[in-house]
Structure formats: C-alpha cells, structure tokens
Amino acid sequence: MPGPFVVPVHGDMNLPEKVDVVVIGGGIIGCSTALEIAEQGISVALCEKGGIGQEQSSRNWGWVRLARRDPREVPLMAESLRIWQQLDERLGADTGYQRAGIAFHCASEREFEELRSWSRHLEGSGFSAQMLDRAGVEKLFPGQRMQGVGALYTPDDGRAEPQKAAPAIAEAARKQGATLLTECAVRGIETQAGRVSGVITERGAIACESVVLAGGAWSSLFAGRFDLRLPQLKVLNSVVRTAPLPGGPETAFWARDFAIRKRQDGGYSIASGHESEVDIVPKTFRFARDFMPALRHEWGSLRLRLGGRFYDEMRIPDRWEMDEPSPFEYCRVLDLPPSVSLTDKVLSQLRQQLPAFANLKVAQRWAGCIDVLPDAIPVISGVDRYPGLFMATGFSGHGFGIGPAAGRLMADLVLNRPPIVDPKAFRFSRFSDGSKIEIMTGY
C-alpha cells in the first residue's frame, strides 16, 4: 500500500564539484541541518536517495510535543518548540503548525503520579504542564468513556503536517543557496590524511570538508560500511488517516489503546498508543545484547514477528564498492505494508471510548520504520574515528517535533559554534566508551 502523498520537491540537476558540507538524508533532520548551515552562508549539498521526506518524516503522527519526553531531550525539545512557533514565517511556507495542546491519559493513580513527577523536568524551560482530573479530561474530550484518573496536559505543545514540513524546510534551504539532490544516493565517504575529504554519490564525487549522516533507518547500514558500529533497529508503526470528521477534538490525545491528532484537512491521524511491530532480522541478533534492557522494559508493547523481512534484509550486503550500486539505490523508499489487524483494533477502541469518532471513515493506512537506538535518544554528534564526519540519527520515534532544533544543534557542531544545548547525552561514543546505557522508564 503506498505511503502518504508528500509535497514534491524537484531536485537540482547539477552535481557540485565541491561544497563545504554534504548532508546525507532528506528527512526533517537532514533538511533542518542543511537550512541551518545554508543560512550561515556556508555551501551545502543535501543528498537524498529517494524523495524529500518520503520515509518516516512524512509517516509519523505529526506531534510537536514536549510532553512526556525523555528528560535528556527536554532542553532540546524546548528549543524546538520555540523554533516551530516562528518556523512558517521563517520558511515563507505552510507546515501546518498549530499550538493546540497534547494530553496524555493516566489510567491509574500510579501513572498520574509518575507524570506529575515528570512535569518537574520542565522547570526553567519556559513551558509548563498541568495535571487534569477526570473533569478536566471531560472538558477537552466531551463524552469520553475512558476509565482513568486524569491526564497530563501541555497546552504549549502542538502539531504540524509531516507531508509538508520537510519539503518546506528543504525549499527554504535551497533559497539560502543549498543544493538539493534527490534520487542521488551517497555510496560512501572519502578521506585524506585521516579526515573526511568528500563523498561518492551514484552521480559522481563531491569534495567537502564535513559530512552529516542523517539517514534515519538506513544510518546503521551506511555506518557499518565504514566499520562504525551503530546499534540501530527498525520498529514498524502503522497509522490511519481518516476523512474529515466534523466536531472532533483540537487537542491531540494519547492513551494506551490509541493516539489521535487532528489534521489540517479536518481528518485525523490515528495509531496505537503503545503497540508497534518489530520484524526479526539478522541485525536483531547482532544487536541483541545492546537492546536487551530496552526489550525487557518495552516487551509488552512490541509485537515481534518473523517473516519475509528477515530474508529481505539478509540479502542486503554489508559491503559494496564505491564504483558499484549501493543498497540505497535498490530501495529508494522503504514502504512496508501497515498492520490492518492492529489498526482495526485501535479504531474499534477509539470508537468505543471517544464517541466523536463513532462515524469516522478510513481514508488511508500506511506504515513507517522508526529508527530506534537502545536508549531511545538520538545520536547528534561528531565521529572521533573520522574527523569531519557527524551523525544525526536514531531519533526513536521522537524526531519530527524535535527536528528543527536537532538540525540547529547538528549545525552548531559542524560549524564549531556554541551549541544550542549541551550535546553530551547525544554523543555517538556512548556506545563504545564503556558508558552505561540508561533506559529512562515511563517516557
């Protein structure tokens, strides 16, 4: 089943011989990084193997949330909220951004107290959270029939349109002088005297001083080609898009059985609040030890399955020569089928618990591959082994909302300017320097 319609971005025809920075990956992270760099008058080329925003950047829920973030992400997400509030004006384009609030349902007193405790992480951020009782939840979602004690509500959180955002940011980067190269896979990096000196694309070489790997779910494969171990797996999340639904809530809502977000067209994006699917593939075994703590914590929410995807990934080579087609040229867009059974269950629960959705009509279903790291926070970092190489990847389902600030932080590191927030928690070396990988529960 095809994915969502994404605003098309036409790539530039001419491959530059040399730029200062090459960004690999045309999702919201790569596009935001390219924009931040181009705005400084630094030459940058963005290389995307398929089309801008065609994979997870257009398939996510469209939430712009500070609520219930891993505490290590809170400072960066607070900066991102500030960027989103001015982003449309800055881009001269419509991303669909709207401040509409997000509520996280609390089914028990324990969950209520956990989220009350979490809200203390917002102190000093410039943003706040409210703990709503049942009456407060009823005011936001009239007629709701959910069993629970209340909700965490963050009124400054919002939403945007995933199918519009990355393309709008990419076009703004082009206006600032960036070169956009679509259907132009990067096969690998070149080095000289131990540091990055360029990239080889399927269309030829580009000399550069810095490379940013923002390849989403493809980053681990690319990194492995150069003996960089990035323990990253894919989690499949299925989403339903509804036809316009008059009278539905403005506020996004998360509950264990469902998550909803109003769309700019009047319909809704709907998904399970806690269930996703994980295909068992060869890398599942390669990175099993890294992910064991996370699997123990998330075991009840992951539906492991063994099927054809195992053999599909087994056939993908780990090594290739740079004068031959890479795996990225054989799969321009990773477009896997959604789970009809899971989304049907979600819709059934939603219709029962929120009467406003009783007559919803399904317009489309799609699936996206979330790039997950063992501690569920991203890498935004330089790579010590290859000076001039940087990574911005592994956003673990949190990348859309945090994307603009992640791009700014990545640009700060590339351009060696003071970082917008302390990047220590996002260092790539945490997976190899003996650091204890921490799993923050409840987020």
Short mmCIF file of C-alpha atoms in Angstrom, two decimals:
data_model
loop_
_atom_site.label_atom_id
_atom_site.label_comp_id
_atom_site.label_asym_id
_atom_site.label_seq_id
_atom_site.Cartn_x
_atom_site.Cartn_y
_atom_site.Cartn_z
CA MET A 1 0.00 0.00 0.00
CA PRO A 2 1.55 3.36 -0.95
CA GLY A 3 2.51 5.83 1.72
CA PRO A 4 1.05 9.29 2.19
CA PHE A 5 1.21 11.94 -0.52
CA VAL A 6 4.19 14.18 0.19
CA VAL A 7 4.57 17.67 -1.26
CA PRO A 8 7.01 17.03 -4.14
CA VAL A 9 10.44 18.62 -4.19
CA HIS A 10 12.27 18.60 -7.52
CA GLY A 11 15.97 18.00 -7.16
CA ASP A 12 18.67 20.12 -8.75
CA MET A 13 20.19 18.75 -11.93
CA ASN A 14 23.82 19.80 -11.50
CA LEU A 15 26.11 17.98 -9.09
CA PRO A 16 28.50 20.45 -7.44
CA GLU A 17 32.19 19.56 -7.60
CA LYS A 18 32.82 20.91 -4.11
CA VAL A 19 30.85 22.21 -1.13
CA ASP A 20 31.71 22.82 2.50
CA VAL A 21 29.20 20.31 3.88
CA VAL A 22 27.31 17.31 2.48
CA VAL A 23 24.18 16.19 4.34
CA ILE A 24 23.09 12.59 3.70
CA GLY A 25 19.34 12.14 4.09
CA GLY A 26 16.37 14.30 3.14
CA GLY A 27 14.14 13.79 6.16
CA ILE A 28 13.27 16.58 8.59
CA ILE A 29 16.59 16.22 10.44
CA GLY A 30 18.74 16.42 7.31
CA CYS A 31 16.67 19.27 5.84
CA SER A 32 16.80 21.25 9.09
CA THR A 33 20.56 20.78 9.29
CA ALA A 34 21.01 21.92 5.69
CA LEU A 35 18.86 25.00 6.31
CA GLU A 36 20.79 26.00 9.42
CA ILE A 37 24.11 25.67 7.58
CA ALA A 38 22.97 27.41 4.41
CA GLU A 39 21.62 30.36 6.41
CA GLN A 40 25.18 31.00 7.58
CA GLY A 41 26.39 31.38 4.00
CA ILE A 42 28.15 28.00 4.10
CA SER A 43 27.84 25.89 0.94
CA VAL A 44 25.90 22.66 1.50
CA ALA A 45 24.57 19.86 -0.66
CA LEU A 46 21.75 17.65 0.61
CA CYS A 47 21.77 14.17 -0.94
CA GLU A 48 18.64 12.01 -0.73
CA LYS A 49 18.43 8.52 -2.23
CA GLY A 50 14.71 8.95 -2.98
CA GLY A 51 12.49 11.97 -2.44
CA ILE A 52 12.49 14.62 0.28
CA GLY A 53 10.57 13.47 3.36
CA GLN A 54 9.32 10.25 1.74
CA GLU A 55 10.04 7.88 4.64
CA GLN A 56 9.40 8.33 8.37
CA SER A 57 9.47 12.13 8.21
CA SER A 58 6.12 12.01 6.37
CA ARG A 59 4.71 8.91 8.09
CA ASN A 60 4.84 9.93 11.75
CA TRP A 61 1.98 11.19 13.89
CA GLY A 62 2.71 14.89 13.35
CA TRP A 63 3.06 15.69 17.06
CA VAL A 64 5.21 18.61 18.19
CA ARG A 65 5.48 17.68 21.82
CA LEU A 66 7.45 18.43 24.91
CA ALA A 67 5.08 16.26 26.96
CA ARG A 68 6.44 13.03 28.33
CA ARG A 69 9.85 13.43 26.70
CA ASP A 70 12.89 11.62 27.96
CA PRO A 71 14.34 14.19 30.41
CA ARG A 72 17.59 14.24 28.42
CA GLU A 73 15.65 15.55 25.40
CA VAL A 74 13.68 18.23 27.26
CA PRO A 75 16.15 21.15 26.78
CA LEU A 76 16.47 20.44 23.04
CA MET A 77 12.72 19.99 22.60
CA ALA A 78 12.03 23.25 24.44
CA GLU A 79 14.27 24.99 21.90
CA SER A 80 12.43 23.20 19.11
CA LEU A 81 9.06 24.47 20.33
CA ARG A 82 10.41 27.99 20.15
CA ILE A 83 11.65 27.38 16.60
CA TRP A 84 8.31 25.87 15.46
CA GLN A 85 6.43 28.94 16.68
CA GLN A 86 8.30 31.11 14.15
CA LEU A 87 9.06 28.48 11.52
CA ASP A 88 6.36 29.20 8.92
CA GLU A 89 7.33 32.88 8.84
CA ARG A 90 10.99 31.96 8.55
CA LEU A 91 10.36 29.50 5.72
CA GLY A 92 7.77 31.58 3.92
CA ALA A 93 5.73 28.38 3.71
CA ASP A 94 2.96 26.47 5.45
CA THR A 95 3.97 23.50 7.60
CA GLY A 96 0.54 23.22 9.20
CA TYR A 97 2.00 24.06 12.60
CA GLN A 98 -0.56 24.94 15.24
CA ARG A 99 -0.35 25.20 19.00
CA ALA A 100 -3.26 23.01 20.12
CA GLY A 101 -2.05 21.17 23.23
CA ILE A 102 -1.48 17.48 23.91
CA ALA A 103 -3.00 15.32 26.67
CA PHE A 104 -1.59 12.02 27.99
CA HIS A 105 -4.22 9.87 29.65
CA CYS A 106 -3.48 8.40 33.08
CA ALA A 107 -5.27 5.11 33.65
CA SER A 108 -4.16 4.77 37.27
CA GLU A 109 -3.02 6.80 40.25
CA ARG A 110 0.48 5.42 39.73
CA GLU A 111 0.61 6.77 36.16
CA PHE A 112 -0.83 10.09 37.35
CA GLU A 113 1.89 10.48 39.97
CA GLU A 114 4.62 9.40 37.53
CA LEU A 115 3.62 12.10 35.07
CA ARG A 116 3.23 14.66 37.84
CA SER A 117 6.81 13.83 38.82
CA TRP A 118 7.93 14.06 35.17
CA SER A 119 6.49 17.57 34.86
CA ARG A 120 9.21 18.85 37.20
CA HIS A 121 11.67 18.42 34.33
CA LEU A 122 10.04 21.42 32.66
CA GLU A 123 11.20 23.80 35.39
CA GLY A 124 13.27 26.54 33.81
CA SER A 125 12.28 25.54 30.26
CA GLY A 126 9.77 28.35 29.79
CA PHE A 127 6.97 25.82 29.36
CA SER A 128 4.62 24.19 31.82
CA ALA A 129 2.32 21.21 32.27
CA GLN A 130 -0.99 20.75 34.02
CA MET A 131 -2.37 17.68 35.74
CA LEU A 132 -6.05 17.32 34.86
CA ASP A 133 -8.61 15.40 36.88
CA ARG A 134 -11.43 13.49 35.19
CA ALA A 135 -13.49 16.67 34.87
CA GLY A 136 -10.59 18.35 33.12
CA VAL A 137 -10.28 15.47 30.67
CA GLU A 138 -14.04 15.61 30.02
CA LYS A 139 -13.79 19.32 29.21
CA LEU A 140 -11.20 18.65 26.50
CA PHE A 141 -12.89 15.49 25.20
CA PRO A 142 -16.63 15.75 25.83
CA GLY A 143 -18.45 12.45 26.17
CA GLN A 144 -15.29 10.39 26.60
CA ARG A 145 -15.89 6.98 28.17
CA MET A 146 -12.39 6.16 29.34
CA GLN A 147 -11.58 4.57 32.64
CA GLY A 148 -8.89 6.56 34.40
CA VAL A 149 -8.00 9.25 36.88
CA GLY A 150 -6.91 12.16 34.69
CA ALA A 151 -4.23 13.30 32.26
CA LEU A 152 -1.04 15.26 31.80
CA TYR A 153 -1.82 18.30 29.64
CA THR A 154 0.77 20.50 27.94
CA PRO A 155 -1.03 23.50 26.37
CA ASP A 156 2.07 24.78 24.54
CA ASP A 157 2.52 21.57 22.56
CA GLY A 158 1.15 21.37 19.07
CA ARG A 159 1.00 19.67 15.73
CA ALA A 160 2.21 20.08 12.16
CA GLU A 161 1.79 18.27 8.86
CA PRO A 162 4.53 15.69 8.23
CA GLN A 163 3.81 15.62 4.49
CA LYS A 164 4.52 19.37 4.27
CA ALA A 165 7.23 20.11 6.83
CA ALA A 166 10.41 18.52 5.43
CA PRO A 167 9.66 19.73 1.86
CA ALA A 168 9.08 23.29 3.10
CA ILE A 169 12.34 23.26 5.07
CA ALA A 170 14.24 21.82 2.08
CA GLU A 171 12.91 24.51 -0.26
CA ALA A 172 13.89 27.20 2.24
CA ALA A 173 17.40 25.74 2.37
CA ARG A 174 17.57 25.91 -1.42
CA LYS A 175 16.57 29.59 -1.33
CA GLN A 176 19.53 30.11 1.00
CA GLY A 177 21.88 28.51 -1.53
CA ALA A 178 21.76 24.80 -0.66
CA THR A 179 21.86 22.24 -3.48
CA LEU A 180 19.10 19.61 -3.25
CA LEU A 181 19.97 16.31 -4.92
CA THR A 182 17.09 13.83 -4.96
CA GLU A 183 17.40 10.26 -6.25
CA CYS A 184 21.09 10.70 -5.54
CA ALA A 185 22.31 8.08 -3.08
CA VAL A 186 25.62 8.54 -1.33
CA ARG A 187 27.64 5.36 -1.64
CA GLY A 188 30.32 6.34 0.82
CA ILE A 189 32.78 8.85 2.21
CA GLU A 190 36.34 9.55 1.13
CA THR A 191 39.15 10.55 3.47
CA GLN A 192 42.50 12.24 3.12
CA ALA A 193 45.13 12.26 5.85
CA GLY A 194 42.60 10.63 8.16
CA ARG A 195 39.78 13.15 7.83
CA VAL A 196 36.74 13.44 5.58
CA SER A 197 37.51 14.88 2.16
CA GLY A 198 34.39 14.09 0.16
CA VAL A 199 31.62 11.69 -0.76
CA ILE A 200 30.95 9.41 -3.69
CA THR A 201 27.38 9.56 -4.92
CA GLU A 202 25.72 7.50 -7.63
CA ARG A 203 26.08 10.58 -9.85
CA GLY A 204 29.73 11.27 -9.06
CA ALA A 205 32.05 12.71 -6.43
CA ILE A 206 31.56 15.81 -4.29
CA ALA A 207 34.55 17.19 -2.40
CA CYS A 208 33.74 18.57 1.05
CA GLU A 209 35.17 19.20 4.49
CA SER A 210 32.29 17.80 6.54
CA VAL A 211 29.61 15.13 6.12
CA VAL A 212 26.43 14.76 8.19
CA LEU A 213 24.83 11.32 8.21
CA ALA A 214 21.09 11.87 8.77
CA GLY A 215 19.93 8.69 7.09
CA GLY A 216 17.21 7.60 9.52
CA ALA A 217 16.64 3.85 9.45
CA TRP A 218 19.44 3.45 6.86
CA SER A 219 22.15 5.01 9.01
CA SER A 220 23.39 1.81 10.64
CA LEU A 221 23.92 0.15 7.26
CA PHE A 222 25.84 3.15 5.93
CA ALA A 223 27.95 3.45 9.09
CA GLY A 224 28.75 -0.27 9.08
CA ARG A 225 30.28 0.04 5.61
CA PHE A 226 32.99 2.12 7.31
CA ASP A 227 33.32 -0.11 10.37
CA LEU A 228 31.30 2.19 12.62
CA ARG A 229 29.03 0.23 14.91
CA LEU A 230 25.68 1.97 15.31
CA PRO A 231 23.26 -0.33 17.20
CA GLN A 232 20.06 0.62 15.45
CA LEU A 233 16.93 -1.39 14.68
CA LYS A 234 13.67 -0.64 12.89
CA VAL A 235 10.26 -0.54 14.58
CA LEU A 236 7.21 -0.55 12.32
CA ASN A 237 4.41 1.81 13.28
CA SER A 238 1.06 1.73 11.45
CA VAL A 239 -1.07 4.87 11.01
CA VAL A 240 -4.63 5.51 9.85
CA ARG A 241 -5.70 8.70 8.10
CA THR A 242 -9.40 9.49 8.31
CA ALA A 243 -11.64 11.55 6.08
CA PRO A 244 -12.62 14.97 7.51
CA LEU A 245 -14.52 14.48 10.76
CA PRO A 246 -16.60 17.47 11.94
CA GLY A 247 -16.76 18.08 15.66
CA GLY A 248 -13.61 16.20 16.63
CA PRO A 249 -11.21 17.45 19.32
CA GLU A 250 -8.50 20.02 18.58
CA THR A 251 -6.17 18.69 21.27
CA ALA A 252 -4.02 15.66 20.48
CA PHE A 253 -4.66 12.76 22.84
CA TRP A 254 -2.59 9.75 23.86
CA ALA A 255 -3.98 6.70 25.61
CA ARG A 256 -2.76 3.13 25.76
CA ASP A 257 -5.29 1.99 23.16
CA PHE A 258 -4.97 4.87 20.69
CA ALA A 259 -3.31 8.18 19.85
CA ILE A 260 -5.06 10.87 17.79
CA ARG A 261 -4.01 14.10 16.11
CA LYS A 262 -6.24 16.44 14.14
CA ARG A 263 -5.00 17.11 10.62
CA GLN A 264 -5.09 20.36 8.71
CA ASP A 265 -7.66 18.86 6.31
CA GLY A 266 -10.08 18.18 9.15
CA GLY A 267 -9.36 14.47 9.34
CA TYR A 268 -7.23 12.69 11.93
CA SER A 269 -4.06 10.65 12.11
CA ILE A 270 -4.65 7.67 14.41
CA ALA A 271 -2.32 4.98 15.74
CA SER A 272 -1.91 2.66 18.68
CA GLY A 273 -0.72 4.39 21.81
CA HIS A 274 1.68 1.63 22.75
CA GLU A 275 1.83 -1.22 20.21
CA SER A 276 4.30 -1.41 17.35
CA GLU A 277 5.72 -4.28 15.34
CA VAL A 278 9.31 -5.43 15.10
CA ASP A 279 10.47 -7.69 12.32
CA ILE A 280 13.11 -10.16 13.41
CA VAL A 281 16.02 -9.62 11.03
CA PRO A 282 19.74 -10.53 11.10
CA LYS A 283 20.59 -7.30 12.93
CA THR A 284 18.15 -8.29 15.68
CA PHE A 285 20.68 -10.92 16.73
CA ARG A 286 23.71 -8.71 16.05
CA PHE A 287 22.43 -6.01 18.39
CA ALA A 288 20.51 -8.25 20.82
CA ARG A 289 22.75 -7.51 23.78
CA ASP A 290 22.52 -3.75 23.22
CA PHE A 291 18.72 -3.83 23.14
CA MET A 292 18.09 -6.37 25.90
CA PRO A 293 17.42 -3.76 28.64
CA ALA A 294 15.04 -1.87 26.34
CA LEU A 295 13.27 -5.08 25.30
CA ARG A 296 12.68 -6.03 28.92
CA HIS A 297 11.13 -2.63 29.54
CA GLU A 298 9.07 -2.48 26.34
CA TRP A 299 8.26 -6.18 25.97
CA GLY A 300 4.51 -5.71 26.33
CA SER A 301 4.31 -3.09 23.60
CA LEU A 302 6.37 -4.80 20.86
CA ARG A 303 4.86 -7.38 18.56
CA LEU A 304 7.82 -9.46 17.36
CA ARG A 305 7.30 -11.27 14.08
CA LEU A 306 9.37 -13.45 11.79
CA GLY A 307 8.57 -13.26 8.10
CA GLY A 308 9.79 -12.26 4.70
CA ARG A 309 11.54 -9.16 6.00
CA PHE A 310 14.22 -11.40 7.57
CA TYR A 311 15.22 -12.70 4.14
CA ASP A 312 14.88 -9.26 2.52
CA GLU A 313 17.41 -7.80 4.93
CA MET A 314 19.62 -10.86 4.86
CA ARG A 315 20.11 -10.22 1.15
CA ILE A 316 21.28 -6.63 1.71
CA PRO A 317 25.08 -6.56 1.52
CA ASP A 318 27.08 -5.01 4.36
CA ARG A 319 29.91 -4.11 2.00
CA TRP A 320 29.95 -2.65 -1.50
CA GLU A 321 32.48 -0.92 -3.68
CA MET A 322 32.00 2.76 -4.31
CA ASP A 323 32.07 2.27 -8.05
CA GLU A 324 29.10 -0.11 -7.92
CA PRO A 325 25.45 0.44 -6.97
CA SER A 326 24.84 0.55 -3.22
CA PRO A 327 21.83 -0.95 -1.38
CA PHE A 328 20.36 2.56 -1.17
CA GLU A 329 19.90 2.61 -4.94
CA TYR A 330 17.82 -0.57 -4.88
CA CYS A 331 15.33 0.79 -2.35
CA ARG A 332 14.53 4.44 -2.94
CA VAL A 333 11.65 4.50 -0.44
CA LEU A 334 11.10 1.99 2.35
CA ASP A 335 7.34 1.49 2.04
CA LEU A 336 6.23 -1.51 4.09
CA PRO A 337 2.58 -2.58 4.45
CA PRO A 338 0.70 -1.41 7.55
CA SER A 339 -0.91 -3.80 10.01
CA VAL A 340 -4.62 -3.93 9.22
CA SER A 341 -5.39 -6.09 12.26
CA LEU A 342 -3.63 -3.74 14.66
CA THR A 343 -5.19 -0.59 13.22
CA ASP A 344 -8.64 -2.21 13.17
CA LYS A 345 -8.27 -2.93 16.88
CA VAL A 346 -7.20 0.67 17.50
CA LEU A 347 -10.20 2.04 15.60
CA SER A 348 -12.58 -0.22 17.50
CA GLN A 349 -11.29 1.01 20.86
CA LEU A 350 -11.37 4.62 19.70
CA ARG A 351 -14.98 4.42 18.55
CA GLN A 352 -16.00 2.95 21.89
CA GLN A 353 -14.12 5.40 24.11
CA LEU A 354 -14.43 8.69 22.20
CA PRO A 355 -17.94 8.97 20.73
CA ALA A 356 -16.86 11.86 18.46
CA PHE A 357 -15.12 9.17 16.35
CA ALA A 358 -18.08 6.79 16.12
CA ASN A 359 -18.66 7.59 12.44
CA LEU A 360 -15.08 8.03 11.28
CA LYS A 361 -14.24 6.90 7.74
CA VAL A 362 -10.84 5.44 6.93
CA ALA A 363 -9.19 7.23 4.01
CA GLN A 364 -5.77 5.55 4.07
CA ARG A 365 -3.39 3.42 6.09
CA TRP A 366 0.38 3.40 5.94
CA ALA A 367 3.40 2.21 7.90
CA GLY A 368 6.71 3.84 8.70
CA CYS A 369 10.01 2.49 10.02
CA ILE A 370 11.15 4.20 13.20
CA ASP A 371 14.93 4.17 13.66
CA VAL A 372 15.47 3.10 17.27
CA LEU A 373 18.59 3.13 19.45
CA PRO A 374 18.97 1.13 22.68
CA ASP A 375 18.40 4.11 24.99
CA ALA A 376 15.73 5.71 22.76
CA ILE A 377 17.52 9.04 22.43
CA PRO A 378 19.34 10.13 19.29
CA VAL A 379 22.93 10.46 18.25
CA ILE A 380 23.75 14.09 17.42
CA SER A 381 27.49 14.02 17.41
CA GLY A 382 30.83 14.07 15.71
CA VAL A 383 32.55 10.76 14.99
CA ASP A 384 36.02 10.61 16.53
CA ARG A 385 37.33 7.99 14.14
CA TYR A 386 36.66 10.14 11.07
CA PRO A 387 37.19 13.86 11.79
CA GLY A 388 34.70 15.79 9.72
CA LEU A 389 32.02 13.08 9.92
CA PHE A 390 28.92 13.77 12.02
CA MET A 391 25.74 11.80 12.78
CA ALA A 392 22.19 12.94 13.46
CA THR A 393 20.14 9.78 13.64
CA GLY A 394 18.33 7.28 15.86
CA PHE A 395 15.53 9.60 16.95
CA SER A 396 13.47 6.61 18.13
CA GLY A 397 10.07 7.98 17.15
CA HIS A 398 10.73 11.43 18.62
CA GLY A 399 12.31 13.05 15.57
CA PHE A 400 9.55 15.07 13.92
CA GLY A 401 8.85 17.56 16.68
CA ILE A 402 12.45 17.88 17.78
CA GLY A 403 13.74 18.06 14.20
CA PRO A 404 14.25 21.83 13.80
CA ALA A 405 16.30 22.10 17.00
CA ALA A 406 18.19 18.90 16.24
CA GLY A 407 19.17 20.46 12.92
CA ARG A 408 20.38 23.56 14.73
CA LEU A 409 22.41 21.53 17.22
CA MET A 410 23.93 19.48 14.41
CA ALA A 411 24.87 22.67 12.54
CA ASP A 412 26.40 24.07 15.73
CA LEU A 413 28.69 21.05 16.00
CA VAL A 414 29.61 21.06 12.29
CA LEU A 415 30.37 24.80 12.30
CA ASN A 416 32.15 24.63 15.67
CA ARG A 417 29.95 27.27 17.28
CA PRO A 418 28.49 27.25 20.81
CA PRO A 419 25.79 24.53 20.90
CA ILE A 420 22.17 25.43 21.48
CA VAL A 421 22.10 22.84 24.32
CA ASP A 422 24.68 20.57 25.92
CA PRO A 423 25.15 17.71 23.40
CA LYS A 424 26.84 15.28 25.79
CA ALA A 425 23.85 12.94 26.17
CA PHE A 426 23.69 12.52 22.37
CA ARG A 427 27.33 11.58 21.76
CA PHE A 428 27.99 8.64 19.43
CA SER A 429 30.82 7.40 21.63
CA ARG A 430 28.41 6.38 24.40
CA PHE A 431 28.00 3.05 22.61
CA SER A 432 31.73 2.29 22.65
CA ASP A 433 33.37 4.14 25.56
CA GLY A 434 32.06 1.92 28.34
CA SER A 435 29.26 4.27 29.33
CA LYS A 436 26.25 2.65 30.95
CA ILE A 437 23.34 2.89 28.53
CA GLU A 438 20.44 4.27 30.56
CA ILE A 439 16.83 3.44 29.82
CA MET A 440 14.52 6.13 31.17
CA THR A 441 11.24 4.47 32.10
CA GLY A 442 7.82 5.97 31.58
CA TYR A 443 8.60 8.18 28.61
#
